[in-house]
Amino acid sequence: MIQEDIVAAIAAADHVIIHRHQRPDPDAFGSQCGLAAIIKASFPDKRVQVTGADSPSLAWLATMDHVEDADYQNALVIVVDTADTPRIDDDRFNQGKQLIKIDHHPNDDPYGDLAWVAPDASSTSELLVDLVTHGDGQLKLDNTAARLLYAGIVGDTGRFMYNNTTAHTLRDVALLYGFDFDPSAVNQKMNEVTLGQARLQGLAIDEQHMRISAHGAAVVVISQADLQHLGIAADQYQAAVGSAGRLNEVRAWAMCTEQPEGNYRVSLRSKGAVINDIARAHNGGGHPLASGAKAADRAEIDQIYDELDALLAATPKAPSESE
């Protein structure tokens, strides 16, 4: 099994460097730093580093290490939670002795000497719990790893609200609950927003920023001026991505956030209709109900809105969609 090969590669390595994707979310940070904690607990003599840009909004979970170019010599490099190589944070990922990919996104960009990709898993953090439990005792969880992996699972399941939450997911969470950390404190921290983020959530559903089609497609456009007025940092706008989805009238939506360069990051979400094909058509990809894309300008945003509307017109409502 691929899990056995990955555990064997970790056991054989003296030095491990772990990467994840740019603009990290809790699963990226949780799986990256959770895996580092697992390796440190299992093999105290190994050198383990995590690399990538620090995220101020996730500093309560972990911070990154300073990794020199020379550190990659003979190192095992593991990339977690990253579907394609352009999104890997720190482009030195291919300078080690061996490369491993562990991910739960569709495998649109196969890479690595070893790759474990399981799109049915709720999160990469869930996969790492499984890596420990199927590792014949070679890998160990500790309190630090349990807290990080719990945060990752909670983040990618929307606090267990999304349909990627399975019985297996909850069994893994029950295992993590057996360790000495405070799940309620993690939940509370992940539920917190700044005043600026709260105001952005309101902005995202007002009539000046959001439009909704008769079929339940919504598009939200947030400008750089909006972000600057509210004091929203580059890694904080994601707090408003789910706002449109709380509306009964909305079945699928795109939140389009203007970047300093003038183009837009597009966060696509759906309550039932599969939207990752639309994401792929606009320089993106991701999960069937949660994907990311890019739009060059307002004209491409209009195109995405029209494609969402056409998709919903042709797609009956799923049981998960409210009446």
Short mmCIF file of C-alpha atoms in Angstrom, two decimals:
data_model
loop_
_atom_site.label_atom_id
_atom_site.label_comp_id
_atom_site.label_asym_id
_atom_site.label_seq_id
_atom_site.Cartn_x
_atom_site.Cartn_y
_atom_site.Cartn_z
CA MET A 1 0.00 0.00 0.00
CA ILE A 2 1.10 3.56 -0.70
CA GLN A 3 0.74 4.42 3.00
CA GLU A 4 3.31 1.79 3.88
CA ASP A 5 5.71 3.18 1.28
CA ILE A 6 5.29 6.69 2.69
CA VAL A 7 5.88 5.53 6.26
CA ALA A 8 8.98 3.63 5.11
CA ALA A 9 10.32 6.73 3.32
CA ILE A 10 9.79 8.82 6.46
CA ALA A 11 11.48 6.20 8.63
CA ALA A 12 14.49 6.08 6.30
CA ALA A 13 15.00 9.85 6.07
CA ASP A 14 17.24 11.81 8.41
CA HIS A 15 15.78 15.15 7.38
CA VAL A 16 12.21 15.98 6.27
CA ILE A 17 10.97 19.29 4.81
CA ILE A 18 7.21 19.76 4.53
CA HIS A 19 5.48 22.15 2.11
CA ARG A 20 1.80 23.10 1.54
CA HIS A 21 -0.13 25.43 -0.74
CA GLN A 22 0.00 29.20 -1.03
CA ARG A 23 -2.55 31.29 0.88
CA PRO A 24 -3.02 28.49 3.43
CA ASP A 25 -6.26 27.54 5.11
CA PRO A 26 -6.52 25.55 8.38
CA ASP A 27 -6.19 22.20 6.61
CA ALA A 28 -3.02 23.30 4.82
CA PHE A 29 -1.46 24.54 8.05
CA GLY A 30 -2.92 21.72 10.14
CA SER A 31 -1.74 18.93 7.85
CA GLN A 32 1.69 20.48 7.25
CA CYS A 33 2.49 21.20 10.89
CA GLY A 34 0.52 18.20 12.15
CA LEU A 35 2.67 15.89 10.02
CA ALA A 36 5.79 17.62 11.36
CA ALA A 37 4.58 16.98 14.92
CA ILE A 38 3.85 13.33 14.10
CA ILE A 39 7.35 12.79 12.73
CA LYS A 40 8.97 14.55 15.70
CA ALA A 41 6.96 12.46 18.16
CA SER A 42 7.74 9.24 16.29
CA PHE A 43 11.42 9.87 15.48
CA PRO A 44 12.86 12.41 17.96
CA ASP A 45 16.29 12.30 16.31
CA LYS A 46 15.05 13.36 12.87
CA ARG A 47 15.31 16.94 11.67
CA VAL A 48 11.91 18.23 10.53
CA GLN A 49 11.17 21.63 9.00
CA VAL A 50 8.04 23.35 7.65
CA THR A 51 8.33 26.00 4.97
CA GLY A 52 6.24 28.61 3.21
CA ALA A 53 4.99 32.08 3.97
CA ASP A 54 3.68 32.69 7.47
CA SER A 55 -0.02 33.50 7.79
CA PRO A 56 -0.89 36.08 10.47
CA SER A 57 -4.45 34.78 10.76
CA LEU A 58 -3.18 31.22 11.40
CA ALA A 59 -0.25 32.09 13.68
CA TRP A 60 -2.27 30.72 16.61
CA LEU A 61 -1.84 27.30 15.03
CA ALA A 62 1.84 27.39 14.03
CA THR A 63 4.61 29.39 12.37
CA MET A 64 7.04 28.41 9.66
CA ASP A 65 10.75 27.60 9.90
CA HIS A 66 13.59 29.33 8.10
CA VAL A 67 14.83 26.82 5.53
CA GLU A 68 18.11 27.35 3.69
CA ASP A 69 18.78 26.14 0.15
CA ALA A 70 21.45 23.80 1.52
CA ASP A 71 18.86 22.13 3.75
CA TYR A 72 17.35 20.37 0.74
CA GLN A 73 20.43 18.28 0.07
CA ASN A 74 19.45 14.65 0.73
CA ALA A 75 16.17 15.77 2.35
CA LEU A 76 12.84 13.99 1.97
CA VAL A 77 10.33 16.60 0.78
CA ILE A 78 6.62 16.09 1.46
CA VAL A 79 3.96 18.36 -0.05
CA VAL A 80 0.55 18.23 1.62
CA ASP A 81 -2.88 19.51 0.61
CA THR A 82 -1.71 20.88 -2.77
CA ALA A 83 -3.24 19.61 -6.01
CA ASP A 84 -0.87 21.20 -8.50
CA THR A 85 2.74 22.34 -8.49
CA PRO A 86 2.11 26.05 -9.32
CA ARG A 87 0.26 26.39 -5.99
CA ILE A 88 3.03 24.90 -3.83
CA ASP A 89 4.37 27.52 -1.46
CA ASP A 90 8.19 27.72 -1.79
CA ASP A 91 9.32 26.58 -5.24
CA ARG A 92 12.28 24.63 -3.86
CA PHE A 93 10.00 21.62 -3.30
CA ASN A 94 11.73 19.70 -6.11
CA GLN A 95 15.27 20.13 -4.77
CA GLY A 96 15.26 17.29 -2.25
CA LYS A 97 16.32 13.67 -2.60
CA GLN A 98 12.74 12.37 -2.80
CA LEU A 99 9.31 14.01 -3.21
CA ILE A 100 6.01 12.77 -1.75
CA LYS A 101 2.54 14.17 -2.43
CA ILE A 102 -0.27 13.69 0.12
CA ASP A 103 -3.54 15.33 -0.88
CA HIS A 104 -7.34 15.04 -0.98
CA HIS A 105 -8.01 17.18 -4.07
CA PRO A 106 -8.64 15.65 -7.53
CA ASN A 107 -5.31 14.50 -8.94
CA ASP A 108 -5.29 16.83 -11.95
CA ASP A 109 -1.52 17.38 -11.70
CA PRO A 110 0.24 14.15 -10.69
CA TYR A 111 3.67 14.82 -9.20
CA GLY A 112 6.09 13.24 -6.76
CA ASP A 113 8.04 10.00 -6.52
CA LEU A 114 5.27 8.75 -4.25
CA ALA A 115 1.73 10.13 -4.30
CA TRP A 116 -1.23 9.37 -2.03
CA VAL A 117 -4.29 11.21 -3.34
CA ALA A 118 -7.70 10.43 -1.87
CA PRO A 119 -10.41 12.85 -3.10
CA ASP A 120 -13.07 11.14 -0.98
CA ALA A 121 -11.36 12.22 2.25
CA SER A 122 -12.71 15.29 3.99
CA SER A 123 -9.25 16.81 4.33
CA THR A 124 -5.56 16.07 4.16
CA SER A 125 -5.55 16.22 7.96
CA GLU A 126 -7.94 13.25 7.96
CA LEU A 127 -5.54 11.35 5.71
CA LEU A 128 -2.70 11.94 8.17
CA VAL A 129 -4.72 10.51 11.04
CA ASP A 130 -5.20 7.45 8.82
CA LEU A 131 -1.48 7.36 8.03
CA VAL A 132 -0.78 7.03 11.75
CA THR A 133 -3.46 4.43 12.42
CA HIS A 134 -2.31 2.28 9.48
CA GLY A 135 1.39 2.64 10.19
CA ASP A 136 1.90 -0.51 12.27
CA GLY A 137 2.83 1.63 15.25
CA GLN A 138 5.77 3.38 13.56
CA LEU A 139 4.05 6.75 13.62
CA LYS A 140 2.63 8.34 16.76
CA LEU A 141 0.20 11.13 17.48
CA ASP A 142 0.83 13.53 20.33
CA ASN A 143 -1.17 16.42 21.78
CA THR A 144 0.35 18.95 19.39
CA ALA A 145 -0.39 16.86 16.30
CA ALA A 146 -3.92 16.08 17.48
CA ARG A 147 -4.75 19.78 17.91
CA LEU A 148 -3.38 20.69 14.49
CA LEU A 149 -5.09 17.84 12.65
CA TYR A 150 -8.37 18.57 14.43
CA ALA A 151 -8.19 22.19 13.26
CA GLY A 152 -7.56 20.99 9.70
CA ILE A 153 -10.53 18.64 9.70
CA VAL A 154 -12.83 21.25 11.26
CA GLY A 155 -11.74 23.81 8.70
CA ASP A 156 -12.31 21.69 5.60
CA THR A 157 -15.63 20.24 6.79
CA GLY A 158 -17.03 23.63 7.79
CA ARG A 159 -17.33 22.41 11.39
CA PHE A 160 -18.82 19.14 10.05
CA MET A 161 -21.54 20.93 8.04
CA TYR A 162 -20.30 19.99 4.54
CA ASN A 163 -21.19 16.73 2.84
CA ASN A 164 -17.55 15.61 2.85
CA THR A 165 -18.05 14.71 6.53
CA THR A 166 -18.36 10.93 6.80
CA ALA A 167 -18.60 8.36 9.56
CA HIS A 168 -14.90 7.75 9.00
CA THR A 169 -14.20 11.46 9.50
CA LEU A 170 -16.01 11.42 12.82
CA ARG A 171 -14.18 8.28 13.95
CA ASP A 172 -10.89 10.06 13.28
CA VAL A 173 -12.12 13.08 15.22
CA ALA A 174 -13.14 10.83 18.12
CA LEU A 175 -9.58 9.47 18.16
CA LEU A 176 -8.18 13.01 18.30
CA TYR A 177 -10.51 13.88 21.17
CA GLY A 178 -8.58 11.36 23.26
CA PHE A 179 -5.56 13.69 23.36
CA ASP A 180 -4.91 16.57 25.73
CA PHE A 181 -6.01 19.68 23.86
CA ASP A 182 -9.15 21.82 24.03
CA PRO A 183 -11.39 21.26 20.96
CA SER A 184 -13.79 23.96 22.16
CA ALA A 185 -10.97 26.51 22.20
CA VAL A 186 -10.02 25.52 18.64
CA ASN A 187 -13.66 25.82 17.54
CA GLN A 188 -14.00 29.23 19.14
CA LYS A 189 -10.80 30.50 17.56
CA MET A 190 -11.90 29.31 14.14
CA ASN A 191 -15.29 30.98 14.60
CA GLU A 192 -13.79 34.37 15.48
CA VAL A 193 -13.63 37.20 12.96
CA THR A 194 -12.28 40.71 13.19
CA LEU A 195 -14.64 43.66 13.05
CA GLY A 196 -13.45 44.31 9.50
CA GLN A 197 -14.20 40.70 8.50
CA ALA A 198 -17.68 40.90 10.06
CA ARG A 199 -18.40 44.04 8.08
CA LEU A 200 -17.10 42.36 4.93
CA GLN A 201 -19.55 39.50 5.52
CA GLY A 202 -22.36 42.03 5.49
CA LEU A 203 -20.95 43.75 2.44
CA ALA A 204 -20.84 40.44 0.58
CA ILE A 205 -24.63 40.10 0.62
CA ASP A 206 -25.74 43.68 0.05
CA GLU A 207 -27.35 44.64 -3.25
CA GLN A 208 -24.38 46.71 -4.39
CA HIS A 209 -21.96 43.76 -4.22
CA MET A 210 -24.11 40.67 -4.88
CA ARG A 211 -26.53 39.65 -7.59
CA ILE A 212 -28.65 36.49 -7.66
CA SER A 213 -30.18 34.85 -10.71
CA ALA A 214 -33.64 33.31 -10.85
CA HIS A 215 -32.00 29.84 -10.71
CA GLY A 216 -30.05 30.61 -7.54
CA ALA A 217 -26.64 31.53 -8.95
CA ALA A 218 -24.97 34.35 -7.07
CA VAL A 219 -21.88 36.39 -7.70
CA VAL A 220 -20.19 38.67 -5.17
CA VAL A 221 -17.57 41.21 -6.27
CA ILE A 222 -15.27 42.76 -3.65
CA SER A 223 -12.89 45.49 -4.75
CA GLN A 224 -9.48 46.45 -3.44
CA ALA A 225 -11.09 49.70 -2.25
CA ASP A 226 -13.55 47.66 -0.16
CA LEU A 227 -10.74 45.66 1.44
CA GLN A 228 -8.68 48.73 2.16
CA HIS A 229 -11.64 50.62 3.63
CA LEU A 230 -12.36 47.74 6.01
CA GLY A 231 -8.71 47.09 6.83
CA ILE A 232 -8.86 43.52 5.53
CA ALA A 233 -5.47 41.82 5.18
CA ALA A 234 -4.65 39.63 2.20
CA ASP A 235 -5.30 36.40 4.13
CA GLN A 236 -8.55 37.54 5.82
CA TYR A 237 -11.12 37.90 3.02
CA GLN A 238 -11.91 34.16 3.11
CA ALA A 239 -14.05 34.81 6.20
CA ALA A 240 -16.76 36.13 3.86
CA VAL A 241 -16.68 33.36 1.23
CA GLY A 242 -19.54 31.46 2.84
CA SER A 243 -21.83 34.47 3.38
CA ALA A 244 -23.86 34.06 0.19
CA GLY A 245 -24.36 30.37 0.91
CA ARG A 246 -26.33 31.13 4.05
CA LEU A 247 -29.13 32.56 1.90
CA ASN A 248 -32.05 30.28 1.08
CA GLU A 249 -32.25 31.72 -2.42
CA VAL A 250 -28.65 30.83 -3.32
CA ARG A 251 -27.69 27.39 -4.67
CA ALA A 252 -24.17 28.12 -5.95
CA TRP A 253 -22.04 31.23 -5.79
CA ALA A 254 -18.78 32.88 -6.73
CA MET A 255 -17.03 35.36 -4.49
CA CYS A 256 -14.67 37.42 -6.62
CA THR A 257 -12.03 39.39 -4.74
CA GLU A 258 -9.95 41.95 -6.58
CA GLN A 259 -6.19 41.56 -6.25
CA PRO A 260 -3.65 44.41 -6.16
CA GLU A 261 -2.73 43.57 -9.77
CA GLY A 262 -6.32 44.19 -10.89
CA ASN A 263 -7.40 40.61 -11.57
CA TYR A 264 -9.73 38.58 -9.30
CA ARG A 265 -9.47 35.51 -7.13
CA VAL A 266 -12.69 33.54 -7.45
CA SER A 267 -13.97 31.27 -4.68
CA LEU A 268 -16.65 28.95 -6.10
CA ARG A 269 -19.05 27.12 -3.78
CA SER A 270 -22.18 25.01 -4.29
CA LYS A 271 -24.87 23.32 -2.23
CA GLY A 272 -25.29 20.49 -4.73
CA ALA A 273 -24.38 21.22 -8.35
CA VAL A 274 -20.85 20.23 -9.35
CA ILE A 275 -18.89 23.40 -10.04
CA ASN A 276 -15.24 22.36 -10.40
CA ASP A 277 -15.57 22.07 -14.20
CA ILE A 278 -16.35 25.79 -14.26
CA ALA A 279 -13.31 26.40 -12.08
CA ARG A 280 -11.08 24.43 -14.45
CA ALA A 281 -12.34 26.52 -17.36
CA HIS A 282 -11.12 29.64 -15.56
CA ASN A 283 -7.57 28.73 -14.60
CA GLY A 284 -8.51 26.87 -11.43
CA GLY A 285 -9.89 23.65 -10.01
CA GLY A 286 -10.72 21.92 -6.77
CA HIS A 287 -13.48 19.87 -5.22
CA PRO A 288 -16.91 19.28 -6.80
CA LEU A 289 -18.62 21.69 -4.38
CA ALA A 290 -15.71 23.95 -3.40
CA SER A 291 -13.22 25.24 -5.95
CA GLY A 292 -11.05 28.19 -6.79
CA ALA A 293 -10.52 30.04 -10.06
CA LYS A 294 -9.24 33.31 -11.48
CA ALA A 295 -10.88 36.05 -13.49
CA ALA A 296 -8.92 38.55 -15.50
CA ASP A 297 -11.60 41.25 -15.32
CA ARG A 298 -15.29 42.00 -14.78
CA ALA A 299 -16.13 40.51 -18.18
CA GLU A 300 -14.79 37.12 -17.10
CA ILE A 301 -16.70 37.43 -13.82
CA ASP A 302 -19.88 37.93 -15.85
CA GLN A 303 -18.99 34.83 -17.85
CA ILE A 304 -18.57 32.76 -14.68
CA TYR A 305 -21.93 34.05 -13.40
CA ASP A 306 -23.65 33.07 -16.64
CA GLU A 307 -22.04 29.60 -16.55
CA LEU A 308 -23.19 29.09 -12.95
CA ASP A 309 -26.72 30.16 -13.90
CA ALA A 310 -26.81 27.80 -16.88
CA LEU A 311 -25.52 24.94 -14.73
CA LEU A 312 -28.22 25.47 -12.10
CA ALA A 313 -30.92 25.81 -14.75
CA ALA A 314 -29.99 22.31 -15.95
CA THR A 315 -29.43 20.76 -12.49
CA PRO A 316 -32.31 19.64 -10.24
CA LYS A 317 -32.02 20.63 -6.62
CA ALA A 318 -30.09 18.21 -4.42
CA PRO A 319 -31.56 17.01 -1.10
CA SER A 320 -28.98 19.18 0.67
CA GLU A 321 -30.42 22.33 -0.90
CA SER A 322 -33.08 24.02 1.19
CA GLU A 323 -36.51 24.68 -0.24
#
